[in-house]
mmCIF file of C-alpha atoms in Angstrom:
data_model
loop_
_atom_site.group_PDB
_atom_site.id
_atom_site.type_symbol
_atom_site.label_atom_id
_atom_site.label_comp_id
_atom_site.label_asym_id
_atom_site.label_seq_id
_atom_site.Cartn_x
_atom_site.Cartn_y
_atom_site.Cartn_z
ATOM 1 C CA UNK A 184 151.245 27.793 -32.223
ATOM 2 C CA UNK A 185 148.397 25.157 -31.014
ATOM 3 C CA UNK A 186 145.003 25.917 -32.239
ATOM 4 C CA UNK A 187 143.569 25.829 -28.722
ATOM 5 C CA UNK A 188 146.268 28.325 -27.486
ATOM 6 C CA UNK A 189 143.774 31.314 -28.255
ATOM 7 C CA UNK A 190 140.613 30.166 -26.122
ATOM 8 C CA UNK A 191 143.517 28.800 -23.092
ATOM 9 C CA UNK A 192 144.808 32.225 -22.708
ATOM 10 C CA UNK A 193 141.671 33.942 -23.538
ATOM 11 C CA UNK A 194 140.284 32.120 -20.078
ATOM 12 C CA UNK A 195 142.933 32.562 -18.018
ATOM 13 C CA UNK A 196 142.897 36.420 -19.240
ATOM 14 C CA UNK A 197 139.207 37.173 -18.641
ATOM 15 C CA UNK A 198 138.106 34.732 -16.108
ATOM 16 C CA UNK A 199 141.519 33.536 -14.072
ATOM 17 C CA UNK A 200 140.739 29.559 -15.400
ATOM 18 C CA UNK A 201 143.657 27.361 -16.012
ATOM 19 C CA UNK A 202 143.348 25.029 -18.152
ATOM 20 C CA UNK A 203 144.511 21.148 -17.319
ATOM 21 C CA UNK A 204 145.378 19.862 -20.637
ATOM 22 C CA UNK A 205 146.571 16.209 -20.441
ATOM 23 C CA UNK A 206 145.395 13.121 -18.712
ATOM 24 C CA UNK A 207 148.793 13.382 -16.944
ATOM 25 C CA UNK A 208 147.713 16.154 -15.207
ATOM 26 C CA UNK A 209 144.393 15.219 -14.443
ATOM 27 C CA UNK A 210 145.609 12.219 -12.359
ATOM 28 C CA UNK A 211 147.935 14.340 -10.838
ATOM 29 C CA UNK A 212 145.110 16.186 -9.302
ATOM 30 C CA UNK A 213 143.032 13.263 -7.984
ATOM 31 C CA UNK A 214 144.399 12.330 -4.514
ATOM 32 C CA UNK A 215 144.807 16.320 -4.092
ATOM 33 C CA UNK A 216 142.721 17.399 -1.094
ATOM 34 C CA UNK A 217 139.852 20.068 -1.033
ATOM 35 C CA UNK A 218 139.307 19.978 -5.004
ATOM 36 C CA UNK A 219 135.616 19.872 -5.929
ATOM 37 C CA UNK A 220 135.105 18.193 -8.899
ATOM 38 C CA UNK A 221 132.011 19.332 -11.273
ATOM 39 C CA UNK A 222 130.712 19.355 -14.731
ATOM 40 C CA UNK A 223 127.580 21.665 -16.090
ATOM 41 C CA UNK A 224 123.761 20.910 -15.518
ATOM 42 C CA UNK A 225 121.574 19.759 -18.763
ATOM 43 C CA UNK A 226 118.221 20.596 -20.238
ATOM 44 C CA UNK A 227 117.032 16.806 -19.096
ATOM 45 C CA UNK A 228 116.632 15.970 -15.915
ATOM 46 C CA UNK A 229 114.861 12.482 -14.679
ATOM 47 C CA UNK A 230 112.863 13.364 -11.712
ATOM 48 C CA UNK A 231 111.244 16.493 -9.961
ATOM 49 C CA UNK A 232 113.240 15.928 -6.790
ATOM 50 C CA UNK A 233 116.821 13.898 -6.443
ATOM 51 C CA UNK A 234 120.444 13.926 -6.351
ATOM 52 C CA UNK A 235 122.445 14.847 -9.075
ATOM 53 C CA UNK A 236 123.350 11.174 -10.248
ATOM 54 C CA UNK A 237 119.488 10.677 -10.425
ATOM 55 C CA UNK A 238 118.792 13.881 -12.128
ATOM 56 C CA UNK A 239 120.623 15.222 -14.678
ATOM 57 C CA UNK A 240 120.969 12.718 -17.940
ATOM 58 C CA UNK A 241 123.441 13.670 -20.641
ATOM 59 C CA UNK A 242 126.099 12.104 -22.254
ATOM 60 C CA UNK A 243 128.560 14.665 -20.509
ATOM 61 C CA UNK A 244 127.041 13.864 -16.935
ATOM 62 C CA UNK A 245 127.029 10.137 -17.436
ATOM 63 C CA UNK A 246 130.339 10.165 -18.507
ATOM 64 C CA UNK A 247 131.617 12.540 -15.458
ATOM 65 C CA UNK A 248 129.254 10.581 -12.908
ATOM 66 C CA UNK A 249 131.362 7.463 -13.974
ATOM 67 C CA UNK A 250 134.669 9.490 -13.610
ATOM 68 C CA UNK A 251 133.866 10.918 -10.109
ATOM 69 C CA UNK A 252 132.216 7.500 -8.911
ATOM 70 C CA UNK A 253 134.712 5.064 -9.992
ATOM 71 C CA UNK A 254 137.084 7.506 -8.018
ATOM 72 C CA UNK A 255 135.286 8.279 -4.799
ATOM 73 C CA UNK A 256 135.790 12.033 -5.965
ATOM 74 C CA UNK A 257 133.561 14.185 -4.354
ATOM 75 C CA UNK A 258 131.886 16.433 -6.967
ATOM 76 C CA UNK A 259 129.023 18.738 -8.133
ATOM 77 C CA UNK A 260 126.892 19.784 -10.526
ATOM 78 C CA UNK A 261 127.023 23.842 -11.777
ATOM 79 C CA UNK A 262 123.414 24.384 -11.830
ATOM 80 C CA UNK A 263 121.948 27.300 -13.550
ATOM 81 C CA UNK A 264 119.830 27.830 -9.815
ATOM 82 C CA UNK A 265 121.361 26.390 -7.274
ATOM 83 C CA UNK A 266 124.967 27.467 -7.742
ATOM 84 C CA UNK A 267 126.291 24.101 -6.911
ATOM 85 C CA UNK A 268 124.390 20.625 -6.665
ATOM 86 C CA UNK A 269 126.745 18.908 -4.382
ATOM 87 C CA UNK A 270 126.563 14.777 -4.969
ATOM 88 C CA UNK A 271 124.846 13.953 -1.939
ATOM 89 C CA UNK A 272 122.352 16.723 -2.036
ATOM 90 C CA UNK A 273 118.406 16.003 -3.241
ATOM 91 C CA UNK A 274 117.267 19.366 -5.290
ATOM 92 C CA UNK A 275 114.132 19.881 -6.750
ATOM 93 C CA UNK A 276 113.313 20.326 -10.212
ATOM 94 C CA UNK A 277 114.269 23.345 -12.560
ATOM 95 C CA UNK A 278 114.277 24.645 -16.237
ATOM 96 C CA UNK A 279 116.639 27.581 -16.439
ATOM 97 C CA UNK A 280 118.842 27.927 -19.385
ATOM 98 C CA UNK A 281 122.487 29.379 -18.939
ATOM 99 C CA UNK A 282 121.585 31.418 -21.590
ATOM 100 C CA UNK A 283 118.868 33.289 -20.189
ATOM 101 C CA UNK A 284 121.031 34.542 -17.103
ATOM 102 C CA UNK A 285 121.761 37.816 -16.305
ATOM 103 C CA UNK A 286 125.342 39.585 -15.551
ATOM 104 C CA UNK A 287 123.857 39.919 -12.402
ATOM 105 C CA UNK A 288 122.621 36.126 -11.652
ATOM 106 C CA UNK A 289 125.989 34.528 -13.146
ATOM 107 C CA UNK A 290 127.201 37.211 -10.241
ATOM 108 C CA UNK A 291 124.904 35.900 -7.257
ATOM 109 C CA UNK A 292 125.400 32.132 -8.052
ATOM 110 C CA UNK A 293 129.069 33.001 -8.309
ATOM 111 C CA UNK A 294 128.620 33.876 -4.536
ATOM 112 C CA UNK A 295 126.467 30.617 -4.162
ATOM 113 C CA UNK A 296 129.280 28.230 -5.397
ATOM 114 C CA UNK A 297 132.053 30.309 -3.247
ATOM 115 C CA UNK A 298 129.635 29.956 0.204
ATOM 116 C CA UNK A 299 128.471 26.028 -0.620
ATOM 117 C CA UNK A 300 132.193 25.420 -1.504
ATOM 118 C CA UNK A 301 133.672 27.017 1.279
ATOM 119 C CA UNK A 302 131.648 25.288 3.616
ATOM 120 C CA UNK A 303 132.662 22.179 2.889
ATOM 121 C CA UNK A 304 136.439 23.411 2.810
ATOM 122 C CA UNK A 305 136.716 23.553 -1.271
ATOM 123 C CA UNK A 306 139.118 25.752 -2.145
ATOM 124 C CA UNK A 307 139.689 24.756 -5.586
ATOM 125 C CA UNK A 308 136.781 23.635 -8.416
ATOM 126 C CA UNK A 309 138.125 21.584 -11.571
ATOM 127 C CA UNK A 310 135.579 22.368 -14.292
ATOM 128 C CA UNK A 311 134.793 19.037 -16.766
ATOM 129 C CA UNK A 312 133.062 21.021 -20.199
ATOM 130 C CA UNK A 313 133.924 18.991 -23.852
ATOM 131 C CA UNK A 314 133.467 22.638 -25.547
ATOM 132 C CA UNK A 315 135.252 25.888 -24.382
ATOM 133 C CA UNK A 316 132.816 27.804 -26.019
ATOM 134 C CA UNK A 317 129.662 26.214 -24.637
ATOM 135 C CA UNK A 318 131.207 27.094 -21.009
ATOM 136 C CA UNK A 319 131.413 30.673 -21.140
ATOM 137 C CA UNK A 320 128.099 30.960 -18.822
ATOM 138 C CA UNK A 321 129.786 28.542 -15.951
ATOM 139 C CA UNK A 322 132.984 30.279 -16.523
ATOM 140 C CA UNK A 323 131.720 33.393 -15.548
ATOM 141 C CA UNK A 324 129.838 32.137 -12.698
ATOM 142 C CA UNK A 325 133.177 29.975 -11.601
ATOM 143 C CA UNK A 326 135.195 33.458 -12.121
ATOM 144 C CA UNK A 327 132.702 34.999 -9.711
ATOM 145 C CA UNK A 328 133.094 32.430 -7.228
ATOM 146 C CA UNK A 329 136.812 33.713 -5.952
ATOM 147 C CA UNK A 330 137.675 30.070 -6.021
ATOM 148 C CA UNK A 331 140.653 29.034 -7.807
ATOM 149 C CA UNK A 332 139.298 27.185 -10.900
ATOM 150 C CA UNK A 333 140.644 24.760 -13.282
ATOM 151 C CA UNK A 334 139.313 23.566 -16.537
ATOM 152 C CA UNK A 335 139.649 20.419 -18.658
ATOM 153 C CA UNK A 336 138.087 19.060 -21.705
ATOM 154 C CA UNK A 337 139.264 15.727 -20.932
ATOM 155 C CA UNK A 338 139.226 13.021 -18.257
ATOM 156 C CA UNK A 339 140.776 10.119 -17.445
ATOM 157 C CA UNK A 340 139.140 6.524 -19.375
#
């Protein structure tokens, strides 16, 4: 048995996430029509007011930003307030940790990301994380969202 086989069924189990395990399967996905595609928010952000491309700076978002722009994907960012930070969207400023959320926010911003989702006719949200285990917050944000999620710790080079 893989060593990743545990936290794959342990997601599908408690939060309804499949996982996307290969490159393969990723590119499979990217012509496929209403999939939003998003990564997590991070602690820095470059400006008090801007889209997501301007705001949030991290090696994970630089490296999904390339993905998604190379590809003309359309994508988001899961933000700890906002629910969803959609690519063409300017936000303001904020400093919430995932951390610090209660069952009850992960609950409303679950409804956020359905609604924001839904009305741009998203029915499915592929979730970009490098760590499982750092992406149990978003998970159960994504699981309250009623959206059919998928997960990867990989993208395409």
């Amino acid at each position: 048995m893989s060593l990743q086989r545990p936290w794959v069924e342990q997601i599908k189990e408690k939060y309804d996430i499949r996982y996307i395990p290969s490159e393969e399967d990723i590119f499979k996905l990217i012509n496929s029509n209403h999939i939003l595609w998003t990564t997590r928010c991070c602690e820095t952000k470059l400006c008090e007011t801007g889209l997501p491309i301007e705001m949030y700076d991290s090696y994970i978002t630089r490296f999904f930003f390339r993905f998604v722009t190379e590809r003309k994907l359309p994508f988001a960012i899961l933000s700890d307030k906002y629910g969803l930070h959609f690519y063409d969207e300017r936000l303001s400023y904020y400093n919430t940790h995932p951390s610090s959320l209660s069952s009850n926010e992960k609950i409303n911003l679950g409804t956020k990301i359905s609604q924001k989702a839904k009305n741009r006719e998203f029915d499915t949200i592929i979730f970009y994380n490098n760590s499982p285990l750092l992406s149990k917050p978003y998970f159960e944000m994504l699981c309250n969202s009623g959206l059919e999620v998928l997960f990867t710790t990989r993208l395409l080079s």
